[in-house]
PDB file of C-alpha atoms in Angstrom:
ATOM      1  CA  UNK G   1     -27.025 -51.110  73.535  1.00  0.00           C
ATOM      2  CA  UNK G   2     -25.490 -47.574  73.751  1.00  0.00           C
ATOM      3  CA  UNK G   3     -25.036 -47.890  70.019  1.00  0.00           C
ATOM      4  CA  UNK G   4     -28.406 -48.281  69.364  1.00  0.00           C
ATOM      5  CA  UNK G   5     -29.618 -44.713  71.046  1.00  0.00           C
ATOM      6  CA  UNK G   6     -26.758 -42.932  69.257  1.00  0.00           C
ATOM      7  CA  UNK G   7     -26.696 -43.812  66.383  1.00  0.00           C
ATOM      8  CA  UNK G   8     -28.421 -41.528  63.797  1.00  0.00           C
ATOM      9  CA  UNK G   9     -31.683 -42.306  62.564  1.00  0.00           C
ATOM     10  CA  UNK G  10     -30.610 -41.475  59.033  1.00  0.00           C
ATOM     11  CA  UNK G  11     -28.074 -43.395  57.556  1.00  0.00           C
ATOM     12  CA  UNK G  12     -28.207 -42.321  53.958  1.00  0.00           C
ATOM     13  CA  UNK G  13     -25.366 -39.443  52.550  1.00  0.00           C
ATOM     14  CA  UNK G  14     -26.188 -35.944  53.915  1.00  0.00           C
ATOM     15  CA  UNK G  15     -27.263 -33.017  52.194  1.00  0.00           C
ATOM     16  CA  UNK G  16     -28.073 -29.895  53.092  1.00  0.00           C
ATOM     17  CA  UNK G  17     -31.099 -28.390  53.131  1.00  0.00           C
ATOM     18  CA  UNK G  18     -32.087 -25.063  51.064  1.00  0.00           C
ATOM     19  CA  UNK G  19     -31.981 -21.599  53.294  1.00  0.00           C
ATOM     20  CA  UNK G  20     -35.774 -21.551  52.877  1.00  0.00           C
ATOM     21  CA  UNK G  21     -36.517 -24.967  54.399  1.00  0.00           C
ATOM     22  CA  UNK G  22     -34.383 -23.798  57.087  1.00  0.00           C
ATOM     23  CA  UNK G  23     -35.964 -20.643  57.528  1.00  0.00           C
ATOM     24  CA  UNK G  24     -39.698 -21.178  56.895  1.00  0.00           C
ATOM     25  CA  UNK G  25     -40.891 -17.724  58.051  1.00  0.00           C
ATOM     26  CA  UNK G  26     -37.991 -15.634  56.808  1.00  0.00           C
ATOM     27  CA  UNK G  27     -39.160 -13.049  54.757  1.00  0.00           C
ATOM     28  CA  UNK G  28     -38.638 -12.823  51.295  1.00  0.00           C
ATOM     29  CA  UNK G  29     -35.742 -11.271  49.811  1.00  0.00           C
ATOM     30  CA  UNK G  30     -36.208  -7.405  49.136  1.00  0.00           C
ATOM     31  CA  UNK G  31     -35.566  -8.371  45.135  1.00  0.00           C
ATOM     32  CA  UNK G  32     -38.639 -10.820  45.596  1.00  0.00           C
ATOM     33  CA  UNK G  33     -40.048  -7.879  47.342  1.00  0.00           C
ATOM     34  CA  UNK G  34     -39.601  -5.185  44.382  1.00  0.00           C
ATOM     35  CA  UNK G  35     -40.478  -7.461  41.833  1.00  0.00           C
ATOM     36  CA  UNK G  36     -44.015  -8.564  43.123  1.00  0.00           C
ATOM     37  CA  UNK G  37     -44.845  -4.773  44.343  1.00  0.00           C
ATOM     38  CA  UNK G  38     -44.138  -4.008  40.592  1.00  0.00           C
ATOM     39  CA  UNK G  39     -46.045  -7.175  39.054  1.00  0.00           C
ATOM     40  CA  UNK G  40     -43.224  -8.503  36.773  1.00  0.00           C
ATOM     41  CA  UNK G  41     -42.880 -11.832  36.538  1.00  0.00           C
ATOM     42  CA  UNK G  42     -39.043 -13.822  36.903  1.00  0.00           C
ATOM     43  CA  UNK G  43     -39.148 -14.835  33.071  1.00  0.00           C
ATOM     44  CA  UNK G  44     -40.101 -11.019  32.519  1.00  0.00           C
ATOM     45  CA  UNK G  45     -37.518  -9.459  34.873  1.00  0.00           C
ATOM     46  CA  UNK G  46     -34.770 -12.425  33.898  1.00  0.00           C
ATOM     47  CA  UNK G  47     -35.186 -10.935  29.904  1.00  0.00           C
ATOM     48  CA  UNK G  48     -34.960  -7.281  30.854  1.00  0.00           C
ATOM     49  CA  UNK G  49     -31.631  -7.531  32.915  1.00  0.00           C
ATOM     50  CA  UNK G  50     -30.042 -10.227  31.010  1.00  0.00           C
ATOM     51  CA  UNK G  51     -29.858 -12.993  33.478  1.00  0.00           C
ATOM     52  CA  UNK G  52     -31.667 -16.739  33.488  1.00  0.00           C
ATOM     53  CA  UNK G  53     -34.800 -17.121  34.946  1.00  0.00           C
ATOM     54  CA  UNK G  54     -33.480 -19.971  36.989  1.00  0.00           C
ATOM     55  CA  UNK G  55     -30.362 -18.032  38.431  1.00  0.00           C
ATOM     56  CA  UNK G  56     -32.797 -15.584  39.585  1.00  0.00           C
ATOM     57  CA  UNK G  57     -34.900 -18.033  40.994  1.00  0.00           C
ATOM     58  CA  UNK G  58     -32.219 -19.523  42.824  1.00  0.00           C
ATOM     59  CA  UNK G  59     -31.204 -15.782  44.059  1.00  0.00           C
ATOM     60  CA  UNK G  60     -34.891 -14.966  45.479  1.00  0.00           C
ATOM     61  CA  UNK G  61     -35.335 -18.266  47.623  1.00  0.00           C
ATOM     62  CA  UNK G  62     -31.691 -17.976  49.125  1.00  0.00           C
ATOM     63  CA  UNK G  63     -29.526 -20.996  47.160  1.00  0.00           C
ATOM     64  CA  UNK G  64     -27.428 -18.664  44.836  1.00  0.00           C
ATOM     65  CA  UNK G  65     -25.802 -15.298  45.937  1.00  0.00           C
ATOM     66  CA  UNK G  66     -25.910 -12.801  43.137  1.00  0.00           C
ATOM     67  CA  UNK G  67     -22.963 -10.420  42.543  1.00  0.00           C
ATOM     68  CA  UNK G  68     -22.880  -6.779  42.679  1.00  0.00           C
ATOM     69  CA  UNK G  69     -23.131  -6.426  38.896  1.00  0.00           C
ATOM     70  CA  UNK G  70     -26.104  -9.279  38.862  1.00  0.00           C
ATOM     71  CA  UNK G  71     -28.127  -7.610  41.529  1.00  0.00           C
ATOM     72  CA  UNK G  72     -27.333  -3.848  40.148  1.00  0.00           C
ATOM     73  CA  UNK G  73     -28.707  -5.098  36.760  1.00  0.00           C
ATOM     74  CA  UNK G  74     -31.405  -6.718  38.274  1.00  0.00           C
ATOM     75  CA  UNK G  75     -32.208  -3.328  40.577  1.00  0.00           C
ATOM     76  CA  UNK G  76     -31.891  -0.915  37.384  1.00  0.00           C
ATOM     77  CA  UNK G  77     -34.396  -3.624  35.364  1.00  0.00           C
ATOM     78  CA  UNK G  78     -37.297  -3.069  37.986  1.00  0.00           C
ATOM     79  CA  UNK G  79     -36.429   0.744  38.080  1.00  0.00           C
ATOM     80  CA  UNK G  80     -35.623   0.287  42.267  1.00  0.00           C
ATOM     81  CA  UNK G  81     -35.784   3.829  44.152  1.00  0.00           C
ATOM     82  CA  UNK G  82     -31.914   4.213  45.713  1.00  0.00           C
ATOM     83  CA  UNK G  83     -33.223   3.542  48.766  1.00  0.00           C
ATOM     84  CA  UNK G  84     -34.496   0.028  48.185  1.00  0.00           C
ATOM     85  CA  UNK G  85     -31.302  -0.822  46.183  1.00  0.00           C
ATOM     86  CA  UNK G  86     -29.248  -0.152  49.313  1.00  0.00           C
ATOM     87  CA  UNK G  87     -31.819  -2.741  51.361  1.00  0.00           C
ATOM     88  CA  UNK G  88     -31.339  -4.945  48.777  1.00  0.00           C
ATOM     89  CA  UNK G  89     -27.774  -4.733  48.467  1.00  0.00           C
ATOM     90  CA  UNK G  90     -27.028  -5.315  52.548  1.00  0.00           C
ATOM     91  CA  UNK G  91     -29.941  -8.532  52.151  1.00  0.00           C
ATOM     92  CA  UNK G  92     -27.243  -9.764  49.604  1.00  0.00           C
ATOM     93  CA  UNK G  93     -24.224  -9.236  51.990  1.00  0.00           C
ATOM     94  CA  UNK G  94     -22.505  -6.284  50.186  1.00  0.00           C
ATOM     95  CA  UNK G  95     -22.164  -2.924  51.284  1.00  0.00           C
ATOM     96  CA  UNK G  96     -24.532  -0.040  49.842  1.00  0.00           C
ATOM     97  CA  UNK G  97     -24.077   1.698  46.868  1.00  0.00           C
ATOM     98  CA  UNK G  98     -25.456   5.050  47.424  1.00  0.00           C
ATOM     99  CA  UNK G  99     -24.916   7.109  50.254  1.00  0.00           C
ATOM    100  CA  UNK G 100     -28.039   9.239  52.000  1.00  0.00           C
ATOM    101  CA  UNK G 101     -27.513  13.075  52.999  1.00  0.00           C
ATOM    102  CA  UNK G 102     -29.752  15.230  54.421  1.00  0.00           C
ATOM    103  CA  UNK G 103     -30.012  18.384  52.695  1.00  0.00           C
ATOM    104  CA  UNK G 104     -28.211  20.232  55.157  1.00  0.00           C
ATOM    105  CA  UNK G 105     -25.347  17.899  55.149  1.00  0.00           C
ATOM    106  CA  UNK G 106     -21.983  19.333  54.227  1.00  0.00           C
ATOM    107  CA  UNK G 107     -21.650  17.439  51.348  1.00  0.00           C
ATOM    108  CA  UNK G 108     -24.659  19.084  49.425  1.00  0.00           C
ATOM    109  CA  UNK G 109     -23.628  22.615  50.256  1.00  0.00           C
ATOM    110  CA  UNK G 110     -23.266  23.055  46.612  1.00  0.00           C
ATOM    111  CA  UNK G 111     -26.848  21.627  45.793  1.00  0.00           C
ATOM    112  CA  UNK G 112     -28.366  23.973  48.617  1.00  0.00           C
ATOM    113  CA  UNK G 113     -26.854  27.010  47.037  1.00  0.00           C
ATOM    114  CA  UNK G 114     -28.573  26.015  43.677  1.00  0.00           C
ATOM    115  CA  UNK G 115     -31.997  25.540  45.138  1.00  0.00           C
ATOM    116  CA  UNK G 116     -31.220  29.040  47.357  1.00  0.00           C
ATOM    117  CA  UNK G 117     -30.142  30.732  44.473  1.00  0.00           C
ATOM    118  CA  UNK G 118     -33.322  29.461  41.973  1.00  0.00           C
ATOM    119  CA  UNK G 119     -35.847  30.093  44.536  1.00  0.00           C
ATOM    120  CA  UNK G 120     -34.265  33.733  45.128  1.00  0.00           C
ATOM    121  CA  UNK G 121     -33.978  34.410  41.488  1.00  0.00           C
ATOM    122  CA  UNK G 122     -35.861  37.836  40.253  1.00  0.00           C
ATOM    123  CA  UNK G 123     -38.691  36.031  38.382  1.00  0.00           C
ATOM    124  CA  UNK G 124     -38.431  32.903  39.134  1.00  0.00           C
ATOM    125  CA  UNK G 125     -41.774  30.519  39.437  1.00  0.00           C
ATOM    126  CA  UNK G 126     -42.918  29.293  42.770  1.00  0.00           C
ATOM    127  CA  UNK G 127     -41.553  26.926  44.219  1.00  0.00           C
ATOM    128  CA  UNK G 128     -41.153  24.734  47.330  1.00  0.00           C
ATOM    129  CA  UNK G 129     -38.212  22.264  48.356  1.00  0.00           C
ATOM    130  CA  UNK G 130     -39.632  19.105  49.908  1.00  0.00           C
ATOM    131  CA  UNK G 131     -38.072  15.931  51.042  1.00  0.00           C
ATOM    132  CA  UNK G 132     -39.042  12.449  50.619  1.00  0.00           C
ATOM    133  CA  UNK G 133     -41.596  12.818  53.206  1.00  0.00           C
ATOM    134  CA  UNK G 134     -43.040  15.813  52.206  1.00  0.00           C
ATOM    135  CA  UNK G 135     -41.735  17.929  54.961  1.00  0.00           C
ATOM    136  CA  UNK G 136     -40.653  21.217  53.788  1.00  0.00           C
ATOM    137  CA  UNK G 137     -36.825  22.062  53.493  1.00  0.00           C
ATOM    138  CA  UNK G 138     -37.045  25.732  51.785  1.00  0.00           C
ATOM    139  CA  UNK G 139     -39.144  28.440  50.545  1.00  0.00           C
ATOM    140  CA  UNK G 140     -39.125  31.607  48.366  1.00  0.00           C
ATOM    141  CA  UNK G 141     -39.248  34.424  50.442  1.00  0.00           C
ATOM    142  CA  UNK G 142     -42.627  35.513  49.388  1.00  0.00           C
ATOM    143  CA  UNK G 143     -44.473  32.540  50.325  1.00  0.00           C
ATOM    144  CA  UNK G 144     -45.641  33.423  53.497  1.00  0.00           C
ATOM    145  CA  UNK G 145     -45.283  30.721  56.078  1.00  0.00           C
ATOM    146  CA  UNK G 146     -48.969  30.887  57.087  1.00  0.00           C
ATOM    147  CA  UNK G 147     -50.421  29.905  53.514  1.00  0.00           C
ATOM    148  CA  UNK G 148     -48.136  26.747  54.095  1.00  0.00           C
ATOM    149  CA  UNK G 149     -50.787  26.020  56.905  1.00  0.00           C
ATOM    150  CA  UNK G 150     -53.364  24.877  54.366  1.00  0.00           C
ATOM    151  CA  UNK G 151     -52.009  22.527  51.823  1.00  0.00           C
ATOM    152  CA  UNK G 152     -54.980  22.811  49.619  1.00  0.00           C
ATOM    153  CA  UNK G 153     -54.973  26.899  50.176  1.00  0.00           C
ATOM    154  CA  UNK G 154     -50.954  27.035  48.874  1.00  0.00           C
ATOM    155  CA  UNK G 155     -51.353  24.448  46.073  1.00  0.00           C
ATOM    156  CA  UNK G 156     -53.870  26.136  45.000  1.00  0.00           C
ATOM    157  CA  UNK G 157     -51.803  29.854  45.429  1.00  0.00           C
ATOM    158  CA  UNK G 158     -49.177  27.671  43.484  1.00  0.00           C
ATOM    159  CA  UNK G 159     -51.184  27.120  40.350  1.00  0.00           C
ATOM    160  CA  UNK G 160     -52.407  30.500  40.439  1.00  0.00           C
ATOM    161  CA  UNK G 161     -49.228  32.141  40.426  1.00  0.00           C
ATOM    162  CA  UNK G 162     -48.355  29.398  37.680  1.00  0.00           C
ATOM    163  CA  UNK G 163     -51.164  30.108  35.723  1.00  0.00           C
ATOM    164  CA  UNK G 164     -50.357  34.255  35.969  1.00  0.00           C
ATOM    165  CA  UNK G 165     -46.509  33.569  34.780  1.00  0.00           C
ATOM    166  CA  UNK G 166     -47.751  31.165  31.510  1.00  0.00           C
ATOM    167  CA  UNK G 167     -50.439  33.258  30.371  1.00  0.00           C
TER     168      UNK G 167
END
């Protein structure tokens, strides 16, 4: 009788199932991500970096890990910002492949002192030094920080100024 209640209900070979029917409400893999923000199909996207539309299938839905040099190729075929290749890349299990400094980081010193020295230049056009959000990281010393205020106001002292220097 004990038999009966523990024995399993299926008595066929086993297999396992795919990630996604284990994970119903995962969310899709950052590649699957990319690739439907950018409207490319899989045939499309398989073409441009070289790789079979069913490997890439298999890569989005979880039953095939790419490699680095697969999912790089696959990355630089959709055009991926850095940022998204690194989400991608940690999704995949490997570690990042570009590193993210702040401008004031040590390791851009030499960068800074470029944009310092082109925005300081005698002559040179206006400009402004913003990061990925917009925020602004530098100025020429003649922009005065109040027409930064307005947006519209210093874009439009911006093209102005441009418009003096090209004429």
């Amino acid at each position: 009788m004990t038999w009966q209640v523990i024995a399993p209900a299926h008595r066929g070979p086993l297999r396992s199932a795919p990630m996604s029917a284990l994970h119903p409400a995962a969310a899709p893999h950052p590649l699957t991500t990319l690739r439907r923000a950018r409207r490319v199909s899989q045939l499309e996207l398989s073409l441009r970096a070289g790789v079979s539309q069913r490997h890439l299938s298999c890569i989005e839905t979880g039953r095939a890990r790419p490699t680095r040099a697969t999912l790089l190729a696959l990355l630089d075929a959709l055009d991926a910002p850095l940022a998204e290749r690194n989400a991608a890349l940690l999704a995949a299990g490997l570690a990042p492949q570009y590193s993210q400094h702040g401008l004031q980081d040590a390791a851009l010193a030499p960068a800074r002192q470029a944009l310092d020295a082109m925005l300081q230049a005698p002559g040179a056009a206006p400009a402004l030094v913003l990061d990925a959000d917009w925020n602004l990281l530098s100025r020429p010393c003649e922009i005065h920080p109040s027409a930064l205020r307005n947006s519209s106001r210093t874009a439009g002292q911006l093209i102005r100024a441009t418009d003096r220097e090209t004429v």
